[in-house]
Short mmCIF file of C-alpha atoms (C1' of nucleotides) in Angstrom, two decimals:
data_model
loop_
_atom_site.label_atom_id
_atom_site.label_comp_id
_atom_site.label_asym_id
_atom_site.label_seq_id
_atom_site.Cartn_x
_atom_site.Cartn_y
_atom_site.Cartn_z
CA MET A 9 25.95 17.10 -5.11
CA GLN A 10 24.99 19.37 -7.47
CA ALA A 11 24.13 22.86 -6.50
CA GLN A 12 20.86 24.19 -6.59
CA GLU A 13 21.71 27.38 -7.93
CA GLY A 14 19.81 29.97 -6.07
CA SER A 15 16.54 30.08 -9.10
CA GLY A 16 12.84 29.34 -8.80
CA ARG A 17 11.34 29.18 -5.35
CA LEU A 18 11.78 26.93 -2.65
CA ASN A 19 10.00 24.17 -1.67
CA ARG A 20 9.65 21.63 1.52
CA ARG A 21 10.06 18.96 -0.47
CA THR A 22 13.62 20.30 -2.14
CA VAL A 23 14.66 21.32 0.99
CA LEU A 24 14.21 17.93 2.20
CA GLY A 25 16.07 16.51 -0.80
CA ALA A 26 19.57 18.25 -0.82
CA ALA A 27 19.10 17.90 3.26
CA LEU A 28 18.82 13.79 2.09
CA GLU A 29 21.68 14.27 -0.46
CA LEU A 30 24.05 15.61 2.00
CA VAL A 31 23.11 12.90 4.88
CA ASP A 32 23.82 10.21 2.33
CA GLU A 33 27.01 11.22 0.97
CA HIS A 34 28.87 12.14 4.03
CA GLY A 35 27.18 11.32 6.97
CA LEU A 36 24.86 12.61 9.49
CA ASP A 37 26.83 15.20 11.20
CA ALA A 38 27.16 17.13 7.64
CA LEU A 39 23.82 17.97 7.94
CA SER A 40 23.96 21.74 9.08
CA MET A 41 21.96 24.53 8.69
CA ARG A 42 25.02 26.10 7.20
CA ARG A 43 26.13 23.73 4.63
CA LEU A 44 21.80 22.74 3.71
CA GLY A 45 22.00 26.41 2.97
CA GLN A 46 24.79 26.40 1.06
CA ALA A 47 23.95 23.62 -1.11
CA LEU A 48 20.98 25.40 -1.94
CA GLY A 49 22.41 28.58 -2.82
CA ARG A 50 20.37 29.95 0.08
CA ASP A 51 20.73 32.17 2.74
CA PRO A 52 21.26 29.40 5.69
CA MET A 53 18.01 31.53 7.58
CA ALA A 54 16.04 30.37 4.53
CA VAL A 55 15.86 26.88 5.79
CA TYR A 56 14.23 27.34 8.81
CA ARG A 57 10.73 28.36 6.19
CA HIS A 58 10.40 25.08 5.79
CA ALA A 59 11.97 23.09 9.28
CA ALA A 60 11.15 24.73 12.45
CA ASN A 61 14.97 23.56 13.85
CA ARG A 62 17.61 21.07 12.84
CA LYS A 63 15.36 18.24 15.12
CA GLU A 64 12.47 18.62 12.62
CA LEU A 65 14.45 18.80 9.45
CA LEU A 66 16.18 15.14 10.91
CA ALA A 67 12.38 14.17 11.13
CA GLY A 68 11.37 15.40 7.56
CA VAL A 69 14.44 13.00 6.37
CA ALA A 70 13.47 10.39 7.59
CA GLU A 71 9.71 10.79 6.71
CA LEU A 72 11.55 11.67 2.69
CA VAL A 73 13.20 7.84 3.54
CA LEU A 74 10.31 5.96 4.34
CA ASP A 75 7.89 7.37 1.79
CA GLU A 76 10.20 5.62 -0.44
CA VAL A 77 9.37 1.94 0.56
CA GLU A 78 7.39 0.53 -1.52
CA ILE A 79 3.83 -0.77 -0.49
CA PHE A 80 2.11 -3.32 -2.34
CA THR A 81 -1.05 -4.10 -1.49
CA ASP A 82 -2.25 -7.25 -3.31
CA ASP A 83 -3.89 -9.97 -2.17
CA ALA A 84 -1.20 -12.73 -1.49
CA HIS A 85 -1.07 -14.30 1.35
CA TRP A 86 -0.10 -12.31 5.16
CA GLN A 87 2.91 -14.11 5.16
CA ILE A 88 4.36 -13.30 1.82
CA GLN A 89 3.14 -9.74 2.07
CA LEU A 90 5.91 -9.36 5.66
CA ARG A 91 7.59 -10.81 4.11
CA ARG A 92 8.17 -8.35 0.88
CA MET A 93 7.38 -5.63 3.36
CA ALA A 94 10.64 -6.69 5.20
CA HIS A 95 13.07 -6.85 2.14
CA GLU A 96 11.57 -3.77 1.01
CA MET A 97 12.06 -1.75 4.22
CA ARG A 98 15.62 -3.93 4.10
CA ARG A 99 16.62 -2.71 0.71
CA VAL A 100 15.62 1.17 1.65
CA CYS A 101 17.76 1.06 4.42
CA LEU A 102 20.64 -0.10 2.68
CA ARG A 103 20.56 2.54 0.17
CA HIS A 104 20.45 5.66 3.31
CA PRO A 105 22.69 4.28 5.65
CA ASN A 106 23.69 7.51 7.42
CA VAL A 107 19.80 8.02 7.90
CA VAL A 108 19.01 4.45 9.74
CA PRO A 109 20.07 6.10 12.93
CA LEU A 110 16.93 8.45 12.84
CA LEU A 111 14.92 5.89 11.76
CA VAL A 112 15.24 3.61 14.53
CA THR A 113 16.14 6.44 17.55
CA GLY A 114 14.72 9.79 16.25
CA PRO A 115 11.36 9.69 17.82
CA LEU A 116 12.92 8.00 20.74
CA SER A 117 10.19 8.48 23.67
CA THR A 118 7.99 10.20 21.60
CA PRO A 119 4.72 9.16 21.89
CA LEU A 120 3.31 7.63 19.76
CA GLY A 121 0.26 10.01 18.89
CA LEU A 122 2.41 12.62 18.25
CA ARG A 123 4.68 11.04 15.71
CA PRO A 124 4.33 12.05 12.35
CA ALA A 125 2.16 10.09 9.79
CA GLY A 126 4.58 9.41 7.99
CA THR A 127 6.08 7.35 11.11
CA LEU A 128 2.92 5.50 11.51
CA ARG A 129 2.15 4.27 8.57
CA PRO A 130 3.67 1.09 8.38
CA LEU A 131 2.27 0.71 11.56
CA GLU A 132 -1.11 0.88 10.03
CA GLN A 133 0.08 -0.69 6.59
CA ILE A 134 0.75 -3.77 8.36
CA LEU A 135 -2.35 -3.87 11.37
CA GLY A 136 -3.72 -4.00 7.90
CA ILE A 137 -2.52 -7.34 6.72
CA LEU A 138 -2.97 -8.95 9.85
CA ILE A 139 -6.32 -7.95 10.38
CA ARG A 140 -7.79 -8.64 6.86
CA ALA A 141 -5.82 -11.99 7.27
CA GLY A 142 -8.00 -12.93 10.21
CA PHE A 143 -6.69 -11.66 12.93
CA ALA A 144 -7.42 -9.86 16.14
CA PRO A 145 -6.67 -6.36 16.47
CA GLY A 146 -4.81 -6.80 19.84
CA ASP A 147 -3.24 -10.24 18.02
CA ALA A 148 -2.11 -7.87 15.24
CA LEU A 149 -0.22 -5.58 17.96
CA HIS A 150 1.78 -8.41 18.87
CA VAL A 151 2.32 -9.89 15.94
CA TYR A 152 3.23 -5.89 14.48
CA ARG A 153 5.84 -5.55 17.39
CA ALA A 154 7.59 -8.74 17.28
CA PHE A 155 7.83 -8.53 13.46
CA TYR A 156 8.56 -5.03 13.41
CA GLY A 157 11.48 -5.21 16.05
CA PHE A 158 13.29 -8.35 14.42
CA LEU A 159 13.09 -6.55 10.99
CA TYR A 160 14.90 -3.18 13.05
CA GLY A 161 17.21 -5.24 15.04
CA HIS A 162 18.31 -7.25 11.90
CA ILE A 163 18.87 -4.03 9.56
CA LEU A 164 20.36 -2.70 12.89
CA ASN A 165 22.80 -5.92 13.29
CA GLU A 166 23.33 -6.21 9.17
CA LEU A 167 24.28 -2.70 8.91
CA GLN A 168 27.12 -2.89 11.40
CA GLU A 169 28.52 -5.82 9.76
CA LEU A 170 28.45 -3.98 6.64
CA ILE A 171 32.17 -3.70 5.60
CA VAL A 172 32.44 -0.79 3.58
CA ASP A 173 35.24 -1.99 1.04
CA PRO A 174 35.35 -5.76 1.11
CA GLU A 175 38.72 -5.71 -0.30
CA GLU A 176 40.27 -4.53 3.07
CA ASN A 177 37.53 -7.02 4.63
CA GLU A 178 39.05 -9.82 5.23
CA ALA A 179 42.67 -8.60 6.60
CA LEU A 180 40.73 -5.95 8.74
CA LEU A 181 38.54 -9.21 10.29
CA GLN A 182 41.96 -11.44 10.63
CA LEU A 183 43.87 -8.64 11.90
CA GLY A 184 41.11 -6.92 14.50
CA LEU A 185 40.23 -10.54 16.08
CA GLN A 186 44.06 -11.80 16.63
CA ARG A 187 43.84 -8.23 18.88
CA LEU A 188 41.20 -10.27 21.28
CA PRO A 189 42.69 -12.39 24.05
CA LEU A 190 42.04 -16.13 23.24
CA ARG A 191 41.00 -16.61 26.46
CA GLU A 192 38.36 -14.18 26.59
CA PHE A 193 36.74 -14.20 23.33
CA PRO A 194 37.66 -18.13 21.87
CA HIS A 195 34.57 -18.83 20.17
CA LEU A 196 34.90 -15.83 18.45
CA ARG A 197 38.42 -16.18 17.47
CA ARG A 198 37.02 -19.24 15.68
CA LEU A 199 34.36 -18.08 13.08
CA ALA A 200 36.52 -15.41 10.95
CA PRO A 201 35.61 -17.47 7.82
CA GLU A 202 31.74 -17.77 8.99
CA LEU A 203 31.58 -13.94 9.77
CA LEU A 204 33.16 -13.10 6.28
CA GLU A 205 30.67 -14.99 4.44
CA TYR A 206 27.96 -13.01 6.12
CA ASP A 207 24.92 -12.62 3.86
CA GLY A 208 22.49 -10.24 5.07
CA GLU A 209 19.55 -10.63 3.07
CA HIS A 210 19.63 -14.77 3.09
CA GLU A 211 20.04 -13.56 7.34
CA LEU A 212 16.98 -11.62 7.06
CA ASP A 213 14.92 -14.28 5.19
CA GLN A 214 15.65 -16.69 7.29
CA GLY A 215 14.97 -14.95 10.50
CA ILE A 216 11.79 -14.45 8.96
CA THR A 217 11.20 -17.72 8.65
CA ILE A 218 11.62 -18.27 12.45
CA LEU A 219 9.58 -15.69 13.42
CA LEU A 220 6.64 -16.83 11.19
CA ALA A 221 7.06 -20.70 12.30
CA GLY A 222 7.42 -19.31 16.18
CA LEU A 223 3.99 -16.87 15.45
CA GLY A 224 2.15 -20.57 13.81
CA GLN A 225 3.03 -22.50 17.08
CA GLN A 226 2.28 -19.77 19.08
CA LEU A 227 -1.22 -18.75 17.39
CA GLU A 228 -2.47 -21.95 16.45
CA THR A 229 -3.95 -22.91 20.04
CA THR A 230 -5.88 -19.59 20.40
CA SER A 231 -7.21 -18.51 16.98
CA GLU A 232 -7.59 -19.95 13.61
CA ALA A 233 -6.19 -16.93 11.62
CA TYR A 234 -3.21 -18.81 11.23
CA THR A 235 -3.08 -20.71 7.75
CA MET B 27 24.97 16.28 39.53
CA GLN B 28 27.32 16.01 42.56
CA ALA B 29 30.26 18.07 40.86
CA GLN B 30 33.39 16.54 41.62
CA GLU B 31 35.75 19.21 42.84
CA GLY B 32 38.93 19.52 40.84
CA SER B 33 40.45 17.47 43.94
CA GLY B 34 42.80 14.27 43.47
CA ARG B 35 43.49 12.96 39.92
CA LEU B 36 41.18 11.81 36.98
CA ASN B 37 41.01 8.67 35.63
CA ARG B 38 38.96 7.03 32.57
CA ARG B 39 36.66 5.80 34.69
CA THR B 40 35.50 8.77 37.10
CA VAL B 41 35.69 10.62 33.61
CA LEU B 42 33.25 8.14 31.83
CA GLY B 43 31.18 8.46 34.63
CA ALA B 44 30.77 11.94 35.01
CA ALA B 45 29.53 11.73 31.21
CA LEU B 46 27.69 8.96 31.54
CA GLU B 47 25.82 10.82 34.61
CA LEU B 48 25.51 14.01 32.42
CA VAL B 49 23.80 11.53 30.01
CA ASP B 50 21.21 10.32 31.88
CA GLU B 51 20.44 13.25 33.23
CA HIS B 52 20.34 15.72 30.48
CA GLY B 53 20.70 13.29 26.68
CA LEU B 54 23.76 13.06 24.63
CA ASP B 55 23.76 16.25 23.44
CA ALA B 56 24.28 17.72 27.01
CA LEU B 57 27.56 15.66 27.18
CA SER B 58 29.34 17.73 25.10
CA MET B 59 33.79 18.20 26.32
CA ARG B 60 33.32 21.73 28.37
CA ARG B 61 30.54 20.37 29.79
CA LEU B 62 32.19 17.73 31.06
CA GLY B 63 35.06 19.74 32.01
CA GLN B 64 32.92 21.98 34.10
CA ALA B 65 30.79 18.53 35.42
CA LEU B 66 34.58 17.60 36.89
CA GLY B 67 35.92 20.74 37.97
CA ARG B 68 38.77 20.65 35.06
CA ASP B 69 39.57 22.94 32.35
CA PRO B 70 37.95 21.04 29.64
CA MET B 71 41.43 19.71 27.79
CA ALA B 72 41.64 17.58 30.62
CA VAL B 73 38.99 15.16 29.37
CA TYR B 74 41.23 14.85 25.67
CA ARG B 75 43.80 12.60 28.23
CA HIS B 76 41.29 10.20 28.67
CA ALA B 77 39.28 10.26 25.23
CA ALA B 78 40.86 10.95 22.17
CA ASN B 79 37.60 13.01 20.96
CA ARG B 80 34.25 13.30 21.62
CA LYS B 81 33.39 10.63 19.30
CA GLU B 82 35.47 7.95 21.73
CA LEU B 83 34.34 9.38 24.54
CA LEU B 84 30.87 8.89 23.41
CA ALA B 85 31.89 4.50 22.95
CA GLY B 86 33.39 4.72 26.21
CA VAL B 87 29.84 5.31 27.73
CA ALA B 88 28.85 3.09 25.78
CA GLU B 89 31.31 0.29 26.95
CA LEU B 90 30.69 1.31 30.43
CA VAL B 91 26.74 1.16 30.28
CA LEU B 92 27.53 -3.23 28.68
CA ASP B 93 29.80 -3.44 31.93
CA GLU B 94 26.36 -3.56 33.90
CA VAL B 95 24.92 -6.43 32.58
CA GLU B 96 25.17 -9.02 34.79
CA ILE B 97 26.31 -12.52 33.46
CA PHE B 98 25.16 -15.12 35.17
CA THR B 99 27.20 -18.84 34.29
CA ASP B 100 25.35 -21.16 35.27
CA ASP B 101 24.55 -24.57 34.01
CA ALA B 102 20.87 -23.11 33.44
CA HIS B 103 18.91 -24.99 29.67
CA TRP B 104 20.42 -22.34 27.07
CA GLN B 105 16.98 -21.10 26.59
CA ILE B 106 16.51 -19.93 29.75
CA GLN B 107 20.24 -18.26 30.23
CA LEU B 108 19.14 -16.42 26.74
CA ARG B 109 15.84 -15.03 28.28
CA ARG B 110 17.59 -14.49 31.39
CA MET B 111 19.87 -12.47 29.87
CA ALA B 112 18.08 -10.53 27.03
CA HIS B 113 15.79 -9.30 30.66
CA GLU B 114 18.68 -8.25 32.05
CA MET B 115 19.97 -6.48 28.76
CA ARG B 116 16.38 -4.70 29.16
CA ARG B 117 16.29 -3.94 32.68
CA VAL B 118 19.83 -1.78 31.44
CA CYS B 119 18.92 -0.41 28.66
CA LEU B 120 15.41 1.34 30.33
CA ARG B 121 17.92 2.56 33.25
CA HIS B 122 19.80 4.06 30.62
CA PRO B 123 17.59 4.95 27.83
CA ASN B 124 19.67 8.21 26.55
CA VAL B 125 22.46 6.11 26.18
CA VAL B 126 20.88 2.92 24.07
CA PRO B 127 21.29 4.97 20.55
CA LEU B 128 24.44 4.93 20.90
CA LEU B 129 24.85 1.30 21.60
CA VAL B 130 22.32 0.38 18.43
CA THR B 131 24.18 2.97 16.22
CA GLY B 132 27.48 3.67 17.66
CA PRO B 133 29.76 0.95 16.10
CA LEU B 134 27.95 1.20 12.70
CA SER B 135 29.59 0.31 9.83
CA THR B 136 33.17 -0.17 12.33
CA PRO B 137 34.08 -3.40 11.42
CA LEU B 138 33.92 -5.89 13.66
CA GLY B 139 37.45 -6.61 14.52
CA LEU B 140 37.70 -3.40 15.45
CA ARG B 141 35.46 -2.78 17.70
CA PRO B 142 36.34 -2.49 21.73
CA ALA B 143 36.32 -5.54 23.55
CA GLY B 144 33.46 -4.67 25.27
CA THR B 145 31.56 -4.28 22.62
CA LEU B 146 31.99 -8.22 21.47
CA ARG B 147 31.29 -9.56 25.37
CA PRO B 148 28.09 -10.17 25.23
CA LEU B 149 28.36 -11.81 20.99
CA GLU B 150 31.36 -13.99 23.00
CA GLN B 151 29.06 -14.81 25.48
CA ILE B 152 26.34 -15.93 24.09
CA LEU B 153 27.91 -18.12 21.84
CA GLY B 154 29.37 -19.71 24.35
CA ILE B 155 26.27 -20.78 25.72
CA LEU B 156 25.05 -21.80 22.52
CA ILE B 157 28.24 -24.17 21.79
CA ARG B 158 28.38 -25.64 25.14
CA ALA B 159 24.61 -26.60 24.43
CA GLY B 160 25.54 -28.89 21.08
CA PHE B 161 25.16 -25.98 18.46
CA ALA B 162 27.70 -25.84 15.80
CA PRO B 163 29.30 -22.97 15.37
CA GLY B 164 28.03 -21.69 12.49
CA ASP B 165 24.34 -21.85 13.64
CA ALA B 166 25.22 -20.39 17.00
CA LEU B 167 26.26 -17.12 14.96
CA HIS B 168 22.55 -17.69 13.18
CA VAL B 169 20.74 -18.17 16.40
CA TYR B 170 23.11 -15.60 17.94
CA ARG B 171 22.44 -12.90 14.88
CA ALA B 172 18.22 -13.49 15.18
CA PHE B 173 18.41 -13.13 18.70
CA TYR B 174 20.59 -10.45 19.31
CA GLY B 175 18.81 -8.70 16.33
CA PHE B 176 15.24 -9.26 17.60
CA LEU B 177 16.41 -8.04 21.10
CA TYR B 178 17.80 -4.66 20.19
CA GLY B 179 14.63 -4.09 17.99
CA HIS B 180 11.86 -5.30 20.85
CA ILE B 181 14.33 -2.78 23.06
CA LEU B 182 14.33 0.20 20.70
CA ASN B 183 9.84 -0.23 19.88
CA GLU B 184 9.84 -0.02 23.71
CA LEU B 185 12.07 2.97 24.35
CA GLN B 186 10.04 3.96 21.62
CA GLU B 187 6.57 3.32 23.37
CA LEU B 188 7.18 4.46 26.37
CA ILE B 189 6.25 7.55 27.77
CA VAL B 190 7.56 9.39 30.27
CA ASP B 191 4.61 10.50 32.00
CA PRO B 192 1.84 8.17 32.12
CA GLU B 193 -0.50 10.59 33.57
CA GLU B 194 -0.41 12.43 30.55
CA ASN B 195 -0.28 9.55 28.55
CA GLU B 196 -3.70 8.49 27.93
CA ALA B 197 -4.54 12.12 26.78
CA LEU B 198 -1.60 12.69 24.78
CA LEU B 199 -2.92 8.98 22.85
CA GLN B 200 -5.74 10.12 22.24
CA LEU B 201 -5.25 13.51 21.37
CA GLY B 202 -2.57 12.22 18.91
CA LEU B 203 -4.85 9.75 17.18
CA GLN B 204 -7.42 11.74 16.84
CA ARG B 205 -5.50 14.31 14.11
CA LEU B 206 -4.41 10.81 12.53
CA PRO B 207 -7.13 10.59 9.39
CA LEU B 208 -9.61 8.30 9.85
CA ARG B 209 -9.03 7.07 6.74
CA GLU B 210 -5.72 6.68 6.53
CA PHE B 211 -5.04 5.12 10.12
CA PRO B 212 -8.26 3.03 10.61
CA HIS B 213 -6.93 0.39 12.28
CA LEU B 214 -4.62 2.55 14.44
CA ARG B 215 -7.23 4.57 15.61
CA ARG B 216 -8.67 1.55 16.70
CA LEU B 217 -6.13 -0.01 18.97
CA ALA B 218 -6.08 3.49 21.32
CA PRO B 219 -6.88 1.06 23.81
CA GLU B 220 -4.38 -1.90 23.58
CA LEU B 221 -1.81 0.86 23.18
CA LEU B 222 -2.37 2.24 26.52
CA GLU B 223 -1.76 -1.64 27.82
CA TYR B 224 1.60 -1.56 26.99
CA ASP B 225 3.92 -3.59 28.87
CA GLY B 226 7.43 -4.45 27.51
CA GLU B 227 8.52 -6.86 29.87
CA HIS B 228 5.63 -9.66 28.89
CA GLU B 229 6.30 -8.21 25.68
CA LEU B 230 10.16 -9.53 24.59
CA ASP B 231 9.07 -12.64 27.00
CA GLN B 232 6.57 -13.80 24.14
CA GLY B 233 8.91 -12.09 21.58
CA ILE B 234 11.75 -14.74 22.90
CA THR B 235 9.14 -18.15 23.55
CA ILE B 236 8.14 -16.88 19.68
CA LEU B 237 11.57 -16.88 18.61
CA LEU B 238 12.88 -20.12 20.53
CA ALA B 239 9.84 -21.86 18.98
CA GLY B 240 10.36 -20.67 15.53
CA LEU B 241 13.90 -22.27 16.24
CA GLY B 242 13.22 -25.08 17.29
CA GLN B 243 11.00 -26.01 14.17
CA GLN B 244 13.97 -25.28 11.79
CA LEU B 245 16.68 -26.98 14.03
CA GLU B 246 15.30 -30.49 14.56
CA THR B 247 16.18 -31.41 11.27
CA THR B 248 19.06 -30.50 10.58
CA SER B 249 20.58 -30.45 14.39
CA GLU B 250 19.94 -32.60 17.44
CA ALA B 251 21.55 -30.05 19.82
CA TYR B 252 17.94 -28.64 19.74
CA THR B 253 16.20 -30.31 23.06
"C1'" DA C 7 57.45 16.82 29.98
"C1'" DC C 8 53.11 18.30 31.43
"C1'" DC C 9 49.64 21.31 32.00
"C1'" DT C 10 46.73 25.40 30.78
"C1'" DG C 11 43.93 28.23 28.25
"C1'" DA C 12 43.50 31.25 24.05
"C1'" DA C 13 41.89 31.00 18.98
"C1'" DC C 14 40.15 28.62 14.93
"C1'" DA C 15 36.32 27.04 12.61
"C1'" DC C 16 32.99 25.65 13.17
"C1'" DC C 17 27.69 25.25 15.14
"C1'" DG C 18 21.97 26.24 15.49
"C1'" DT C 19 18.74 29.44 17.12
"C1'" DT C 20 17.17 34.53 17.67
"C1'" DC C 21 15.87 39.02 16.18
"C1'" DA C 22 17.04 43.86 14.62
"C1'" DA C 23 17.38 46.18 10.97
"C1'" DG C 24 16.86 46.69 6.09
"C1'" DT C 25 13.10 46.67 1.79
"C1'" DA D 8 4.66 41.68 5.55
"C1'" DC D 9 8.51 39.30 4.19
"C1'" DC D 10 13.31 38.40 3.71
"C1'" DT D 11 18.23 38.93 4.85
"C1'" DG D 12 22.17 38.63 7.39
"C1'" DA D 13 24.52 40.42 12.08
"C1'" DA D 14 25.09 38.81 16.34
"C1'" DC D 15 24.47 35.56 20.66
"C1'" DA D 16 25.95 31.37 22.90
"C1'" DC D 17 27.56 27.88 22.23
"C1'" DC D 18 30.45 23.93 19.75
"C1'" DG D 19 35.41 20.23 19.15
"C1'" DT D 20 40.20 20.99 18.58
"C1'" DT D 21 44.77 22.79 17.63
"C1'" DC D 22 48.41 24.50 19.18
"C1'" DA D 23 51.64 27.99 20.88
"C1'" DA D 24 52.63 29.90 25.65
"C1'" DG D 25 53.53 28.91 30.05
"C1'" DT D 26 55.14 26.08 34.24
#
DNA sequence: ACCTGAACACCGTTCAAGT
DNA sequence: ACCTGAACACCGTTCAAGT
């Protein structure tokens, strides 16, 4: 929230940083060129020297967040590396929930080849992990897709179930579920207690275990890489 | 694109239908209260009698699309039912790619209990399938989360790889990949041919097979439902 | 009571005018 | 050559004025 008074020259990094701060604190809608200019203590038009337009600015914010994803490079088993990466990704997304829509739908229908490098880094990294583990490049791509798809799906699921104020959660949930017609939603209404105990980290970890187990079963006949 | 001339009374359904048409043809940004009013041949304010505000209008569009998801109710094996449902969901999403961001991030951080019934119907349906198959309700919830997370993740993946004009695809991909520094993206650059052959339906099907195999391995010790 | 449209407070972006 | 800010063409939403 601290306004960067109009001192010193602006660079892309500080512009994107201020933009991210705005999004984190007030949501995506709050990120307008004008408000960003104000937060920077500059003329709104000053932003245009560091981002071609609003879309490009949003893409920049997404890249900034992706850069927060720490990359572990050691020789741990590939399954452990994937698992660690998933948890790291999840943590970063929970730190910036308002940016997640940008991450998952930002480059929608932008040809893969034209996407900014920052967006492609996770893909390259996972491919590396898998190929070094002995997967054929084509298989690595399939595994990447299954893994990454699941990861993004989980994060979206978790954010949808995430409640800002857990104090109110129980009341809201009960109230909300009761509103649903019992005839149409018998199962959902009975699951209130389980829904309250949602543990995203554990759920993700279990999901990855399931996915890896399934992968193993599928690959052990066609490849000797899987161990 | 046919303008509904100002004849007859407006109802929520026709308003949402016109809104969906606008989104399908010109994207989410094109859906403004004013343009919608114009498409309906009415004063922009007329829309407010059928949707409280723009957000609510977008939620309505999302529900309208979800209603397109056909529900198969027969006594097929639960795995077959899940698989069929995934493909059906995928088809609907590909029919309305511009609406997908609404589906996956629309109700973000809206407590589950307060979400519109239309959004919760798939959850209820899957729970039903699983519980009828013999899963304990709690397990059914976990399976739902893994399944649905994966499904959404896959759809996002597929939409990101989807190219509007396949004619240009190859050129664009080659061009785009060449732009990436070879040192930083060695694996990705080598995978160009595989990336061109992406088959979303097959990829989804394989993914589900993997997931179900993993689920089986995980559940066969703790439950006798899995067959 | 219902409907209409003027008015308000915002937008992104362009571009002429200044330095 | 760079920077500034007025101007344009849009927004969502409110609300007073009409019927």
